[in-house]
Amino acid sequence: MRLSIKAICASLALSALGAAASAQAPDAAELLARIDGNQAFESIAYVARMEIRVGGQLRVKSMRAWAMGADKAFVEFTNPEDAGTRMLKLGKDLWMYFPAEQDTVRISGHLLKEGMMGSDFSYEDALESDELSSIYSAAVTGEEELGGRRVYVVELKARAQSAKYERRVLKVDAERYVVLAEDMYARSGRLLKTMEAVKVERVSGRWYATELVLRDRLRKDSSTTMVMESLELDPALDQGMFTRAALER
Amino acid sequence: MGALWKIAARNVLRHKRRTVITGVVMSVGIGLFIMMDSVLVGMDRITLDNMIDYTESVAKVRTPEYVSNQLGTPLDYGVPDPEAAMRAIMAADRRITAVAPRARFVANVSNYEDSLPVVATAVDPELDARVFKLPEAVVSGSWLSAAEPGDVVIGSGLAEELGVEVGDYLVVSASTVYENVNADEYRVGGVVFTPMPYINDSGLFMAYGDADELLGTDGFASELVVAAARAPSLDATLADADGIAARAGAALPGLRVDSITELAKDYLAMRAMKSKFSYMIILVVLLIAAVGIVNTILMSVYARIREIGVLRAYGMSPKDIRRLFTLEGLLVGAVGSLGGVLLGALMDWYFVEVGMSIGAVIGSIDMGGLPLTGTLYGEWNPATMVVGFAFGLVVAFVAARIPAKRAARLEVTDALRFV
């Protein structure tokens, strides 16, 4: 009988601890809303450097980019090898302008999933803004330490079949609500890419990952570090820059 | 005239060595001409046959929207109700032997180290094997089987570049019908080596069941490919394909049916240009033959100018002498031309029946992406034989006529003293 009282006491104590823990864990939907509040944008302008590592080789590309939502983006490469190469993304179509040939090539469909300029970032990864809360259902599956910071482990499952990834596992900074690491999975369950935020900065009152490393898990020894050297969130942009005329100017 | 024929025939037989040399020169020249023509037509035939047997088929059925967007290999604009369309195609023309659905898509294939872009094709393994010769091109492993899901067949160059062989596993990733990326692991079930370089270098084939799972499609057919009985010649192949496409098109309103004439239009345009070059080659062969023929006949006539003098001394008129030598030239020309046609026919027979391995001749020389590999077979061309025979006669006639005319004009004494 004494044993059973002990067991009841232990059980009650564990229940109380569990209740306290779940009371501390944020609501998943609220968490997603906070992440979106930090990383979703109406418009963005940045100067960035891409360090593409494949095998033992390093290639560096620098660029200036402007984007509005998920549909409009304009990128101009500034590194000497690609200087003047410009890209315009309108919806699911992408045009690339090559200054040496003074030629514009249209890229569409599956090619938008390909690595941009040989990097691990697809054109979509680099040029689109995801509002996670409208595409994924979320569940907080745990809490852990990552790089000295407390993170929530959040599992996202695509609500729409058109979601970029079927499943995503995020590690979200528990205080700043920034994704510090992410695993991206295909519908088959295979891990496609991983992301790791190296540097998080406060920009326009939001926490934003300004240096991150993306790894294509279907390629060995391949990673791309995107370093945002200057970043503006929700700046006023001229609609005229997202046109073919601007691309071929 | 009858007496002149007899004398001419006797003279031809009397000067056996000269006749044989002239005949051999003519035979070789005309024989080479006939063989060259056969081989050049055969080269076009093998190129077109390889396109039909490995990538294009005799005719393709697609939607006009798909054709407009085909560069992006979309998973949209497929043939609606492919089963019904396939039945309609089979019923459209008796020459059609098989129809199969295909779905083309661009994918990336990874051996966990490198990732390479490939042109992937979803196929119905059994139906596809009735249209294309891919199963015969398998150099290791086996062709796909609907009973063995999870297998892919890849090109030999791709296998080499990825360092994989039959039994190894690859990850294939592709954009799905939902416009996101899916990836899965597949076993290399077979490796193909085909005459089509792009299949070898970047071709990947998977069964429909696997492709549907990877792409989120449901039997999506970007095209229906059509096979027909092999026609006896290149021109007949093109004519048959056009006829089949017209009939199938009439049975499939709203769909676009392109025959191999349209599918291979770039190659055929190049062939039209190439044919000018081919005619030049043939012309050079004919010129060489003509020079040989003229030379030997001229020599035979000039060597006999003293004989002409004797004939004149016996009272033969210059006109008869001219006729005699022309007849002799024609007789030798006829024999040589006939020999040339027979020699050409013999070489044709060899190329038509036995063929020649292109690989053994040109090795691994890159033909600029042209599917000019495999065994080259010649084609019978009776018109070329008639042309060759007539050419021999005309050249012999001209070659004999000119010196004979000159010799007939000589004075008897001059002809007798001619050295």
PDB file of N, CA, C and O in Angstrom, chain B residues 7 32 84 86 97 101 151 175 264 341 365-366 417:
ATOM      1  N   ILE B   7      33.384  -6.474-137.494  1.00  0.00           N
ATOM      2  CA  ILE B   7      34.814  -6.090-137.428  1.00  0.00           C
ATOM      3  C   ILE B   7      35.121  -5.502-136.049  1.00  0.00           C
ATOM      4  O   ILE B   7      36.138  -5.826-135.420  1.00  0.00           O
ATOM      5  N   LEU B  32      32.512   1.702-108.098  1.00  0.00           N
ATOM      6  CA  LEU B  32      32.704   2.576-106.921  1.00  0.00           C
ATOM      7  C   LEU B  32      31.591   3.622-106.822  1.00  0.00           C
ATOM      8  O   LEU B  32      31.095   3.924-105.742  1.00  0.00           O
ATOM      9  N   ALA B  84      -7.347   5.426 -74.477  1.00  0.00           N
ATOM     10  CA  ALA B  84      -8.278   5.553 -75.608  1.00  0.00           C
ATOM     11  C   ALA B  84      -7.539   6.052 -76.841  1.00  0.00           C
ATOM     12  O   ALA B  84      -7.786   5.569 -77.960  1.00  0.00           O
ATOM     13  N   MET B  86      -4.433   5.543 -77.582  1.00  0.00           N
ATOM     14  CA  MET B  86      -3.606   4.454 -78.113  1.00  0.00           C
ATOM     15  C   MET B  86      -4.449   3.473 -78.930  1.00  0.00           C
ATOM     16  O   MET B  86      -4.017   2.997 -79.987  1.00  0.00           O
ATOM     17  N   THR B  97       2.414  -0.927 -85.782  1.00  0.00           N
ATOM     18  CA  THR B  97       2.603  -2.204 -85.074  1.00  0.00           C
ATOM     19  C   THR B  97       2.514  -2.058 -83.559  1.00  0.00           C
ATOM     20  O   THR B  97       2.247  -3.025 -82.858  1.00  0.00           O
ATOM     21  N   PRO B 101       3.005   4.857 -74.272  1.00  0.00           N
ATOM     22  CA  PRO B 101       3.034   6.192 -73.658  1.00  0.00           C
ATOM     23  C   PRO B 101       4.407   6.473 -73.074  1.00  0.00           C
ATOM     24  O   PRO B 101       5.125   5.553 -72.682  1.00  0.00           O
ATOM     25  N   ASP B 151      13.668   0.127 -59.907  1.00  0.00           N
ATOM     26  CA  ASP B 151      14.845   0.021 -60.774  1.00  0.00           C
ATOM     27  C   ASP B 151      14.840   1.156 -61.791  1.00  0.00           C
ATOM     28  O   ASP B 151      13.786   1.599 -62.224  1.00  0.00           O
ATOM     29  N   SER B 175      11.363  17.720 -60.058  1.00  0.00           N
ATOM     30  CA  SER B 175      10.268  18.608 -59.708  1.00  0.00           C
ATOM     31  C   SER B 175       8.955  17.852 -59.931  1.00  0.00           C
ATOM     32  O   SER B 175       8.780  17.205 -60.955  1.00  0.00           O
ATOM     33  N   ALA B 264      12.395  14.845 -87.271  1.00  0.00           N
ATOM     34  CA  ALA B 264      13.827  14.873 -87.638  1.00  0.00           C
ATOM     35  C   ALA B 264      14.081  15.957 -88.672  1.00  0.00           C
ATOM     36  O   ALA B 264      15.000  15.839 -89.488  1.00  0.00           O
ATOM     37  N   VAL B 341      28.487  -2.242-113.313  1.00  0.00           N
ATOM     38  CA  VAL B 341      27.185  -2.447-112.660  1.00  0.00           C
ATOM     39  C   VAL B 341      27.212  -3.741-111.841  1.00  0.00           C
ATOM     40  O   VAL B 341      26.726  -3.788-110.705  1.00  0.00           O
ATOM     41  N   ILE B 365      35.227   8.386 -82.855  1.00  0.00           N
ATOM     42  CA  ILE B 365      35.202   9.792 -83.271  1.00  0.00           C
ATOM     43  C   ILE B 365      33.812  10.365 -83.020  1.00  0.00           C
ATOM     44  O   ILE B 365      32.794   9.745 -83.334  1.00  0.00           O
ATOM     45  N   ASP B 366      33.779  11.560 -82.422  1.00  0.00           N
ATOM     46  CA  ASP B 366      32.507  12.211 -82.144  1.00  0.00           C
ATOM     47  C   ASP B 366      31.905  12.712 -83.454  1.00  0.00           C
ATOM     48  O   ASP B 366      32.531  13.464 -84.185  1.00  0.00           O
ATOM     49  N   ARG B 417      52.544   6.395-141.286  1.00  0.00           N
ATOM     50  CA  ARG B 417      53.826   6.801-140.670  1.00  0.00           C
ATOM     51  C   ARG B 417      53.645   7.207-139.206  1.00  0.00           C
ATOM     52  O   ARG B 417      54.590   7.529-138.536  1.00  0.00           O
TER      53      ARG B 417
END
